[in-house]
Coordinates of C-alpha atoms and ligand atoms in Angstrom, one line a residue:
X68 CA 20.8 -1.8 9.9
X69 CA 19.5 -1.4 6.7
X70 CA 21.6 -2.9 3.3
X71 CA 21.2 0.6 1.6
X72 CA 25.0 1.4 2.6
X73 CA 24.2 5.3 1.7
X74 CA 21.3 5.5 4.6
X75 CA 23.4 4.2 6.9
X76 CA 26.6 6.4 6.5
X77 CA 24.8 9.5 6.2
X78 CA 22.6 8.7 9.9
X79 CA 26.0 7.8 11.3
X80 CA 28.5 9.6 13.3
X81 CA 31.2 11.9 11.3
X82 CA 30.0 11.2 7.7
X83 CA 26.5 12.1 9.0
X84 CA 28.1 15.4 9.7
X85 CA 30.4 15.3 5.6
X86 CA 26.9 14.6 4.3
X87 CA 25.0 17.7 6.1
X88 CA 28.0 20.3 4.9
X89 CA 27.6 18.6 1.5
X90 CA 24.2 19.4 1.4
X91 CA 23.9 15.5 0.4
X92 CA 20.6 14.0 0.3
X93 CA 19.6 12.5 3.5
X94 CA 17.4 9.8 3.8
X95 CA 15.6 9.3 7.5
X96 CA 15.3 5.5 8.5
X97 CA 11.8 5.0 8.5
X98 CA 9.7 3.5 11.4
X99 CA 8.1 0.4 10.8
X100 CA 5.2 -1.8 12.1
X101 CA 5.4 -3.3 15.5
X102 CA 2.8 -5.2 17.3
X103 CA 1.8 -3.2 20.4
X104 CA 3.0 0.3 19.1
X105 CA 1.3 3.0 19.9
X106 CA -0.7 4.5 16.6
X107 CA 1.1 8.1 16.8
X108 CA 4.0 9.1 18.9
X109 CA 2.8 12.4 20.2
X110 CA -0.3 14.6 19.5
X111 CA -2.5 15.0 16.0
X112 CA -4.0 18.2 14.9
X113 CA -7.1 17.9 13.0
X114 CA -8.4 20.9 10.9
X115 CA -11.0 22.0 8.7
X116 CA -14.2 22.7 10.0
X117 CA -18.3 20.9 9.4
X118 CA -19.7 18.1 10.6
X119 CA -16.9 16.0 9.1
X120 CA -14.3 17.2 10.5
X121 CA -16.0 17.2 13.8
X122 CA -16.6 13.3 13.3
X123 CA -13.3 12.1 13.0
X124 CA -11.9 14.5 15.5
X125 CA -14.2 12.7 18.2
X126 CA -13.5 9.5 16.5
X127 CA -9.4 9.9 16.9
X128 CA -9.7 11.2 20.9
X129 CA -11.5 8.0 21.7
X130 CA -15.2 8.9 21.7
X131 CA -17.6 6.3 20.8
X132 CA -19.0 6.7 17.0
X133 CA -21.6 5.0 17.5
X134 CA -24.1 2.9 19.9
X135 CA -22.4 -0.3 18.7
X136 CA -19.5 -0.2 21.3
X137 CA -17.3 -1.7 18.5
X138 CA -15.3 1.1 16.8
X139 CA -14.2 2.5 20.4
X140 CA -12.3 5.6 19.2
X141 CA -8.3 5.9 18.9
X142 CA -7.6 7.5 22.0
X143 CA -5.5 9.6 20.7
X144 CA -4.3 13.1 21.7
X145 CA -6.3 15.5 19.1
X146 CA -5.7 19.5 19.3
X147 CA -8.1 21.4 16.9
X148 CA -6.1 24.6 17.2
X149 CA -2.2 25.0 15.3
X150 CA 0.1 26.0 18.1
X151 CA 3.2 26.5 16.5
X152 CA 6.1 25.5 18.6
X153 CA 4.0 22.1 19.6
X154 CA 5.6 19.0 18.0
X155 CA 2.7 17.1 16.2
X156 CA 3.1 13.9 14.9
X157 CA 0.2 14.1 12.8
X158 CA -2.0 16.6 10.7
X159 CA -5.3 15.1 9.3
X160 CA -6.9 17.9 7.5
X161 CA -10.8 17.2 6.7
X162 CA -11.5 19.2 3.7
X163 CA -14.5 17.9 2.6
X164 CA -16.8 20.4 2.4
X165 CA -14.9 22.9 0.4
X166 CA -16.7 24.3 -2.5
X167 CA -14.8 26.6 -3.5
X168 CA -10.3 26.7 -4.1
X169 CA -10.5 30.0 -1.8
X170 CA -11.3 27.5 1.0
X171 CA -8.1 25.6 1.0
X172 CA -5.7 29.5 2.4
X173 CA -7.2 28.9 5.7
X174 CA -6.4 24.9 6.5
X175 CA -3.4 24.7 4.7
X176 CA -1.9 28.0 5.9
X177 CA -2.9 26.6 10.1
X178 CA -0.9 23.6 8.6
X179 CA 2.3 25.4 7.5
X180 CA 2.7 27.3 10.6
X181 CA 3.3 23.8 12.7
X182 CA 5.3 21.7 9.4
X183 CA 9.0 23.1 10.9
X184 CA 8.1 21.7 14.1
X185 CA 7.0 18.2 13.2
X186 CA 8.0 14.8 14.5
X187 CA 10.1 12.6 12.7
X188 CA 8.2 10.2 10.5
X189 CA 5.2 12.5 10.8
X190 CA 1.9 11.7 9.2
X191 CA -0.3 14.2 6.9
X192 CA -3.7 13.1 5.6
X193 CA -6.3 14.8 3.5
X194 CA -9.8 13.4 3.9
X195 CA -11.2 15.0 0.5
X196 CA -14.4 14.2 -2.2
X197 CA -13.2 13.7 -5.9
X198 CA -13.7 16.4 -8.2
X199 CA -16.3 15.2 -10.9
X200 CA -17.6 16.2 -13.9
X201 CA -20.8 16.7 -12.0
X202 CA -19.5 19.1 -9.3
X203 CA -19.5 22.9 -10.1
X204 CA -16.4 24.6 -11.5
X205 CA -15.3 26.2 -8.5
X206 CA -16.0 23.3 -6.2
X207 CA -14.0 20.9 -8.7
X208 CA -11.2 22.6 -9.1
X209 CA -10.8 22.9 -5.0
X210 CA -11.0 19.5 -5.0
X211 CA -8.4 18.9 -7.6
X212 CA -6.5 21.2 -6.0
X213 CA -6.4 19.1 -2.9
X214 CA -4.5 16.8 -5.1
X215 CA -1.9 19.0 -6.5
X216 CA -1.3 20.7 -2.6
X217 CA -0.9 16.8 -1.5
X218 CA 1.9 15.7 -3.8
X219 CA 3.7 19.1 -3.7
X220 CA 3.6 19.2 0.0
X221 CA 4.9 15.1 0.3
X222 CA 7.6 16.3 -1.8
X223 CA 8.5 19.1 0.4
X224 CA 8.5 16.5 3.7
X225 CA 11.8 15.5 5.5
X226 CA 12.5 13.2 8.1
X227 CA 10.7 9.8 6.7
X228 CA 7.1 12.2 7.2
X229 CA 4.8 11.2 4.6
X230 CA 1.6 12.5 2.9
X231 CA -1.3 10.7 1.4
X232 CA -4.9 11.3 0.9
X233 CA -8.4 9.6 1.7
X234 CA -10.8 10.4 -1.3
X235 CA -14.5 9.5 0.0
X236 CA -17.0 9.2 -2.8
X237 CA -19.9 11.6 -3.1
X238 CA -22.2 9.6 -0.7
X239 CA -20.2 8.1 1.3
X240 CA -19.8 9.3 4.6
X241 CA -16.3 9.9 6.0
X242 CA -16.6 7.5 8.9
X243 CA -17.4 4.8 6.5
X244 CA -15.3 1.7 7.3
X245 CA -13.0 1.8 4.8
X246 CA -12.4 5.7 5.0
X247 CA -11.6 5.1 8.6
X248 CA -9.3 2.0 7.6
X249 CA -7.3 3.8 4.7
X250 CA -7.0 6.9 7.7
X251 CA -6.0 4.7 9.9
X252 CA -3.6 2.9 7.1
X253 CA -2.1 6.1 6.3
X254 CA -1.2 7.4 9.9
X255 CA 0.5 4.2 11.1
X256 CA 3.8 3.1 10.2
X257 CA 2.7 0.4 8.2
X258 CA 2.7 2.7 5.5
X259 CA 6.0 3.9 6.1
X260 CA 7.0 3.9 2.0
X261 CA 3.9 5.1 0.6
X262 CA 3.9 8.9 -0.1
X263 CA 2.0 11.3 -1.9
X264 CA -0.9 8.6 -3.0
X265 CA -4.5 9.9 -3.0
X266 CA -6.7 6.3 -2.1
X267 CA -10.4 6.1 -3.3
X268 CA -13.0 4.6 -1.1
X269 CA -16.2 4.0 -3.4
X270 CA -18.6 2.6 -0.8
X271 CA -19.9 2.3 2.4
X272 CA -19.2 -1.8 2.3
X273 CA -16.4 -3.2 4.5
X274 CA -16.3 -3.8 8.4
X275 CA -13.9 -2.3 11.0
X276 CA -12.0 -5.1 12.9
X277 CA -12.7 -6.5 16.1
X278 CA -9.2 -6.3 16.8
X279 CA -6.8 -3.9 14.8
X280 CA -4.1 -5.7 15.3
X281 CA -5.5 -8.8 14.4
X282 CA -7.8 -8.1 11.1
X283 CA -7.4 -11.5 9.3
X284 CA -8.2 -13.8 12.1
X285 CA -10.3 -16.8 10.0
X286 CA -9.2 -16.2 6.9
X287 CA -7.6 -18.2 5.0
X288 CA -5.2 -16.6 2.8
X289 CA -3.0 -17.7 -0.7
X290 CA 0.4 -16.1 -1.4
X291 CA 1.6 -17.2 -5.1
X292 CA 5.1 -16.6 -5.4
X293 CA 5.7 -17.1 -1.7
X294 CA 9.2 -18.8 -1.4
X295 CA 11.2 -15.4 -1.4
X296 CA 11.4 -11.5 -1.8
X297 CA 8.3 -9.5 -1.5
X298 CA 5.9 -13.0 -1.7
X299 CA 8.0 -14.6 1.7
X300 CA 7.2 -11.1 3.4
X301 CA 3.4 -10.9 2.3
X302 CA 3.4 -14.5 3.6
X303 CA 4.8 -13.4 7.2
X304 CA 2.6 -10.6 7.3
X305 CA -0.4 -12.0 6.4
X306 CA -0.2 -14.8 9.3
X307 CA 0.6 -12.1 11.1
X308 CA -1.9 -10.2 11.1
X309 CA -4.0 -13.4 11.9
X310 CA -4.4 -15.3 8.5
X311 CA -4.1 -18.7 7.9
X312 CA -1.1 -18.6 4.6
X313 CA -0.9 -21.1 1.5
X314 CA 1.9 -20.2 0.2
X315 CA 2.9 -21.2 -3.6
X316 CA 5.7 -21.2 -5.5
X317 CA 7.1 -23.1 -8.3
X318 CA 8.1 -27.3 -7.7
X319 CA 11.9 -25.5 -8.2
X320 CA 11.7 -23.6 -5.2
X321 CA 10.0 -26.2 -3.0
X322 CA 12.8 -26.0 0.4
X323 CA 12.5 -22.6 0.4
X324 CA 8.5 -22.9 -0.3
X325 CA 8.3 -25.1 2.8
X326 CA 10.6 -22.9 5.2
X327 CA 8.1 -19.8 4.6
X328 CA 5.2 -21.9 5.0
X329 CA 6.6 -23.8 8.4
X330 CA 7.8 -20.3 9.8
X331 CA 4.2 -19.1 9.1
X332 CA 2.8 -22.4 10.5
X333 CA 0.2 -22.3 7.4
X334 CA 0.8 -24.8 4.3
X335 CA 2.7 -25.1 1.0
X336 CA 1.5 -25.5 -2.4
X337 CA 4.1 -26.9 -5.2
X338 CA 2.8 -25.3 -8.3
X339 CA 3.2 -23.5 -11.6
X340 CA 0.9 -20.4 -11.6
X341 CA 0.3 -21.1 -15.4
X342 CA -0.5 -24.4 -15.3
X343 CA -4.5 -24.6 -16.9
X344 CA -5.7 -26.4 -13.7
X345 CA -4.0 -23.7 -10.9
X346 CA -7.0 -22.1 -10.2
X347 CA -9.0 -25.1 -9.5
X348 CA -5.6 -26.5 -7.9
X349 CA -5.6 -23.4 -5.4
X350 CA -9.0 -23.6 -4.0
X351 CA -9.1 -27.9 -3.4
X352 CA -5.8 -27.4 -1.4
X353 CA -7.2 -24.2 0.5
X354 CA -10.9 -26.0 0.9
X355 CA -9.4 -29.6 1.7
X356 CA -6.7 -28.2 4.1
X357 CA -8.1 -25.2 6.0
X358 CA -11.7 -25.4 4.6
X359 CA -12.0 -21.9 2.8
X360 CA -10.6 -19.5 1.0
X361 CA -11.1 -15.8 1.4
X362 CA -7.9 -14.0 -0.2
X363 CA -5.6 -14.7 -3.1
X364 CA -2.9 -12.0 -3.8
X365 CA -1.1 -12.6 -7.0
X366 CA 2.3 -11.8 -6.1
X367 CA 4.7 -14.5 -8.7
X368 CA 6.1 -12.4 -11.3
X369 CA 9.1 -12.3 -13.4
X370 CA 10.9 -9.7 -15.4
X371 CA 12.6 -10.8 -19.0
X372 CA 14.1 -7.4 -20.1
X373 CA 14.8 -6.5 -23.5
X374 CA 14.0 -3.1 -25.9
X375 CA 11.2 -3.9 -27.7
X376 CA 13.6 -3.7 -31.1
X377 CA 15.1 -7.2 -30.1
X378 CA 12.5 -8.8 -28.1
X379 CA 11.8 -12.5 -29.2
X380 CA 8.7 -14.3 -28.3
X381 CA 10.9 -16.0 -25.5
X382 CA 11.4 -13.1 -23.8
X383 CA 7.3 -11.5 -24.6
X384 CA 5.5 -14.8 -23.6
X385 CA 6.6 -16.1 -20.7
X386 CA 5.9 -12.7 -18.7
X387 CA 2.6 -12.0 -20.0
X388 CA 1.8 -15.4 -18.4
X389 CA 3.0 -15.3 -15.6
X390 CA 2.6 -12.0 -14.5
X391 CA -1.0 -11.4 -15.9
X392 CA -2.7 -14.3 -18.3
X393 CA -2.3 -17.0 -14.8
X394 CA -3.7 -14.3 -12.7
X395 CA -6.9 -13.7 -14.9
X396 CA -6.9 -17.5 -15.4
X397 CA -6.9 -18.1 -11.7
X398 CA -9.5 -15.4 -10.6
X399 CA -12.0 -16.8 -13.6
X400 CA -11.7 -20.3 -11.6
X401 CA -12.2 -18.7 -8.6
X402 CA -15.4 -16.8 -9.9
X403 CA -17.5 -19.5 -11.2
X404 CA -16.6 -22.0 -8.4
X405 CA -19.2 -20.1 -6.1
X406 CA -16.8 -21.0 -3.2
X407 CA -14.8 -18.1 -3.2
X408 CA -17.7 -15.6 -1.8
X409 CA -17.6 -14.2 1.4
X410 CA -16.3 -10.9 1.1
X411 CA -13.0 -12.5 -1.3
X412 CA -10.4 -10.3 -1.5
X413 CA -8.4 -10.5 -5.2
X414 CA -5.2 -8.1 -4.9
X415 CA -2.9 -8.0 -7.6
X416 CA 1.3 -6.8 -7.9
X417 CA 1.5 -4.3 -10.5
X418 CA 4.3 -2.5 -10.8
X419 CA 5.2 1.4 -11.4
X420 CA 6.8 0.6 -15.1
X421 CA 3.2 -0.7 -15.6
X422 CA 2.2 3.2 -15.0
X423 CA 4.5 5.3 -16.0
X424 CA 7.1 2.8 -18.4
X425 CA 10.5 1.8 -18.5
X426 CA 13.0 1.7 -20.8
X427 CA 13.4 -2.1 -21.9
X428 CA 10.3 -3.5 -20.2
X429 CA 7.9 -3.6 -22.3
X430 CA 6.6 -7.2 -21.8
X431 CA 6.4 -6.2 -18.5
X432 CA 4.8 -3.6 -18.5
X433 CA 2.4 -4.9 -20.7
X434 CA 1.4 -7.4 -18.1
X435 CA 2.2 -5.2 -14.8
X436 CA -0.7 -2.6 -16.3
X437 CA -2.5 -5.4 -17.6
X438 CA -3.0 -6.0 -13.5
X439 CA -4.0 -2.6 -13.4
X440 CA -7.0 -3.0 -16.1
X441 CA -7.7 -6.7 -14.8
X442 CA -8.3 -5.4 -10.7
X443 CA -10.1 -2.6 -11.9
X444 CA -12.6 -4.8 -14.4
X445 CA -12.7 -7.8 -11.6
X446 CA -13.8 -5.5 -8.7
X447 CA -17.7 -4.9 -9.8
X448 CA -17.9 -8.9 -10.4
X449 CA -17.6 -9.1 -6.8
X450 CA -18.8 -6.9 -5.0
X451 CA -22.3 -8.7 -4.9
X452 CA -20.9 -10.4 -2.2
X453 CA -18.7 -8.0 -0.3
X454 CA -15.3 -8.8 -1.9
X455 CA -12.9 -6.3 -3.4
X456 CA -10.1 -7.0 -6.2
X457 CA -7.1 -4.1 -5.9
X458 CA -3.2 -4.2 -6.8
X459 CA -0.6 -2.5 -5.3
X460 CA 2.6 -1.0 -7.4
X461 CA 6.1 -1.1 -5.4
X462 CA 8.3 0.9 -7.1
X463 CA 12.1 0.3 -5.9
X464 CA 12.1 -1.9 -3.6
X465 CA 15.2 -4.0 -1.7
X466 CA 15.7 -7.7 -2.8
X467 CA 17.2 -10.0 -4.7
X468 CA 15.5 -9.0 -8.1
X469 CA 16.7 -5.6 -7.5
X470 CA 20.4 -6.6 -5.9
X471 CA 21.2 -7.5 -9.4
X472 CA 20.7 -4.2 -10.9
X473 CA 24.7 -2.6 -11.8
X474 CA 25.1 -0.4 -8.4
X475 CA 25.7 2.5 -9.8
X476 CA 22.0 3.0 -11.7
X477 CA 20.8 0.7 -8.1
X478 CA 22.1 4.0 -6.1
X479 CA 20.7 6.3 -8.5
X480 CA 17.3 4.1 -8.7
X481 CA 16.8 4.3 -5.0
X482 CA 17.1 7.9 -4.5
X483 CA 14.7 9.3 -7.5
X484 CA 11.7 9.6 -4.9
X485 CA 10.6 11.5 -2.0
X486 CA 12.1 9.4 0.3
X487 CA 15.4 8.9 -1.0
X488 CA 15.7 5.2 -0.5
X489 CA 14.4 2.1 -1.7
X490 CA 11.4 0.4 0.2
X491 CA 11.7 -3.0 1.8
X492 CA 9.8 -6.2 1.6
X493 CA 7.6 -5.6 4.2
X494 CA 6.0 -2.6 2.8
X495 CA 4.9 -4.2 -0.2
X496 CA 3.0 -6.7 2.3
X497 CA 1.8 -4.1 4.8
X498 CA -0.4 -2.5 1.8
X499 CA -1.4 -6.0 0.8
X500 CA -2.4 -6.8 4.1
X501 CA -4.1 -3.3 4.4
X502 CA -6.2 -4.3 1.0
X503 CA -7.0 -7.8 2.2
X504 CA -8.7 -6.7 5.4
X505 CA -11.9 -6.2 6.6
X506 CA -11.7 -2.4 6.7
X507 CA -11.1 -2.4 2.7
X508 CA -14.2 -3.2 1.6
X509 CA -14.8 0.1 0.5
X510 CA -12.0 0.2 -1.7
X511 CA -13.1 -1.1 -5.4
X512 CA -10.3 -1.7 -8.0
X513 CA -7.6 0.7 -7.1
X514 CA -3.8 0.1 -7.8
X515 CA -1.9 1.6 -4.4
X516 CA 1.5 2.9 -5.1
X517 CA 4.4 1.9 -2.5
X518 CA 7.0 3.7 -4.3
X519 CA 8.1 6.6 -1.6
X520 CA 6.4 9.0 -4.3
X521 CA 9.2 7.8 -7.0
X522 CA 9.8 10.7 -9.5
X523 CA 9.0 8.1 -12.1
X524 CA 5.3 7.8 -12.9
X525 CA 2.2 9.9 -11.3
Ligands
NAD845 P1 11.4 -12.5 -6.8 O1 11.9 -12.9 -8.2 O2 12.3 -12.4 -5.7 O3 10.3 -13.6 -6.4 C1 9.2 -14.0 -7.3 C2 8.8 -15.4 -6.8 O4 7.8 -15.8 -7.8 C3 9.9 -16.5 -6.9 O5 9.9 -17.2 -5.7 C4 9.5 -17.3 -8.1 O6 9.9 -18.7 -7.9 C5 8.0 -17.2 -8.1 N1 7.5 -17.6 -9.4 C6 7.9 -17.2 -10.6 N2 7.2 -17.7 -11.6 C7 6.3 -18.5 -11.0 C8 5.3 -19.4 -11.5 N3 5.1 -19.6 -12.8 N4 4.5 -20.0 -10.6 C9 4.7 -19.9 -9.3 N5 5.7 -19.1 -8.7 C10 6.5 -18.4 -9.6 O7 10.5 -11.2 -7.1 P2 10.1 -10.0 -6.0 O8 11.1 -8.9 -6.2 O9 9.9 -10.6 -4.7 O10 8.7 -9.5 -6.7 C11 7.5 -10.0 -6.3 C12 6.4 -9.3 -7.2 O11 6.5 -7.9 -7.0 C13 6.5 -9.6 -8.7 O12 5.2 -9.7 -9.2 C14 7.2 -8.4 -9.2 O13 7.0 -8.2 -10.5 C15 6.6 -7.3 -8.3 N6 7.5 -6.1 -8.2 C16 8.7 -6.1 -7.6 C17 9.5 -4.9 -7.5 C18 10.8 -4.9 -6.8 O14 11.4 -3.8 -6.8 N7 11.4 -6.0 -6.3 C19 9.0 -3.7 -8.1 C20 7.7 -3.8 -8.7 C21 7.0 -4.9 -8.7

């Protein structure tokens, strides 16, 4: 049962039935992750036509890509054809190779004619190139357009179905680890509250895993702000997914600290994020304990909200530090140790006030876009050796920060996106664990939305 009061009466017996002759919004409860889960629930039409297309249809029905043996194909059950009346629980349209915006009547009309019949918590993927300054007129405004079809039509989408997009740099080809990865991100239900997001993937780099289910096995993983909320569950999902978890928090927090670091059966680290030494701190507890370090994710963050008319420099300071001055501090420490360099991941919580604003967060918005500039300036200085800095930016999302807002604006908050709800913990860290894995190699200084396509913001 969820604690958003509103899904639950409106999915429930005789107010479900009030709320449909209302006309009330409905949200769907969404599917999440489980270990062992089968990728889709039922059969995935792939359209568009060319080579690429052709590629990841073979790749999803289980056909070897390659001579390697490793990526063995999804054995999934792949139609090429829309037959309206089947139930599809996913649509990946491969588009490519359009050059031109009269391309896109044919693949999105053969998409339309099977949307009324589509499973709940349905998956739609573009697999597009970016439109650049370089491409032709006509070719980049069909790309664009793939944007503009891709948010409309996530808007349109009922029943917890989402829609994002794979955007595969000129020159990289679309069975590239990381365009595979973000795919396979995109279809499962670990991205059940990101909607209507296109995600770049700039290079070839990156490595599918051995075992999906498993990506993180031998690395060695720290959490900052790991004693509660969004950190606890990026923690749990981490060591899930087969890291080892150092999880940090301030000296304050310390039982709480320890319980999310025994129940993860990785260690905890009693420390200020802004302290001068933290970086050096981090890496002699994760060298001396577990004897690496691959992935930091810089989750500790506060909010001190105030209009900018009456903010004091005790209300400015102590976010900017926190949030975004101990992160920088922390990654420089990192850099020049020359132990943090087999294919590092650096990923970053932004926040969607640090995109599109909010009224009385200014400070933090400074900082929460502040992550956005620092992940996207960081990522070049490392991919030398494979590793990728990113952030991801929840938007509404259920815990205790957000418990406190007056209920009222709280029910108002968690409705203003496509999903009509609020996202939990747990997709926060699905993203995160997305972006720390192998498979995201590819995917150089990006900020990831998990905001169920809020209203608010791009
Ligand atoms: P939370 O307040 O529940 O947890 C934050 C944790 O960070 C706490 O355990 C706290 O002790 C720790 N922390 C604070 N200052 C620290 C310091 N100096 N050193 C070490 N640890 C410190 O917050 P949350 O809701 O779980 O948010 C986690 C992150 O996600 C934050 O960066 C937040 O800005 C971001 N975020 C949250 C939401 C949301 O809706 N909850 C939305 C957007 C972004």
């Amino acid at each position: 049962m969820s604690t958003d009061t509103y899904l639950n009466l409106v999915n429930s017996g005789v107010t479900k039935k009030i709320a449909t002759q209302l006309g009330l919004p409905r949200p769907a409860p969404l599917r999440r992750y489980r270990a062992g889960q089968p990728l889709l629930a039922g059969p995935v039409l792939v359209l568009g036509t060319g080579a690429d297309a052709d590629a990841v249809a073979r790749l999803l029905s289980g056909t070897s890509l390659d001579d390697t043996g490793l990526e063995r194909g999804w054995d999934l059950d792949v139609r090429r054809t829309a037959a309206p009346g089947e139930r599809h629980a996913a649509i990946v349209l491969v588009l490519t190779e359009v050059t031109h915006p009269d391309q896109l009547a044919e693949p999105m009309l053969a998409a339309a004619s099977v949307l009324k019949g589509l499973a709940p918590g349905a998956r739609i993927v573009t697999i597009s190139r970016p439109a650049g300054a370089e491409d032709g007129p006509a070719q980049a405004a069909a790309r664009q357009g793939i944007d503009g079809v891709l948010r409309s039509l996530a808007k349109e989408l009922r029943g917890g179905a989402t829609a994002n997009g794979v955007v595969v740099a000129d020159g990289v080809t679309v069975t590239a680890p990381s365009a595979l990865g973000a795919l396979r991100f995109f279809l499962s239900t670990r991205s059940a509250f990101v909607d209507g997001q296109l995600l770049h993937v700039d290079s070839e780099a990156g490595a599918l895993p051995a075992d999906w289910e498993r990506p993180l096995a031998g690395r060695v993983a720290v959490v900052t702000g790991a004693a509660r909320g969004i950190g606890a569950s990026i923690a749990k999902t981490l060591a899930r997914d087969g890291a080892t978890v150092v999880a940090v928090d301030v000296p304050a927090a310390g039982e709480q600290l320890a319980a999310v670091a025994n129940a993860v059966r990785g260690t905890a680290l009693q420390l200020d994020v802004t302290a001068e030494d933290a970086g050096q701190k981090i890496l002699e507890h994760a060298t001396t304990r577990h004897g690496r370090l691959d992935i930091v994710v810089h989750n500790a963050g506060i909010t001190r909200d105030k209009l900018l008319a009456n903010m004091t420099p005790e209300k400015w300071a102590p976010v900017l530090a926190v949030n975004v001055a101990a992160p920088l501090r922390i990654n420089e420490a990192l850099l020049e140790s020359g132990d943090f360099i087999d294919a590092p991941r650096i990923i970053g919580l932004a926040s969607t006030s640090g995109i599109a604003g909010n009224r009385g967060q200014t400070n933090y918005a400074a900082s929460k876009g502040g992550v956005i500039g620092m992940v996207r300036a960081t990522a070049p200085l490392l991919t030398a050796f494979g590793g990728t800095a990113n952030a991801v930016a929840p938007g509404f999302i259920e815990t205790e920060m957000t418990a406190r807002i007056p209920a009222l604006t709280r029910q108002v908050a968690r409705r203003l996106n496509s999903l009509q709800q609020g996202g939990q913990p747990v997709d926060v860290a699905e993203t995160v664990a997305f972006l720390a894995s192998p498979q995201a190699g590819g995917i150089l200084g990006q900020t990831l939305r998990v905001c169920g396509q809020n209203m608010v913001g791009q």
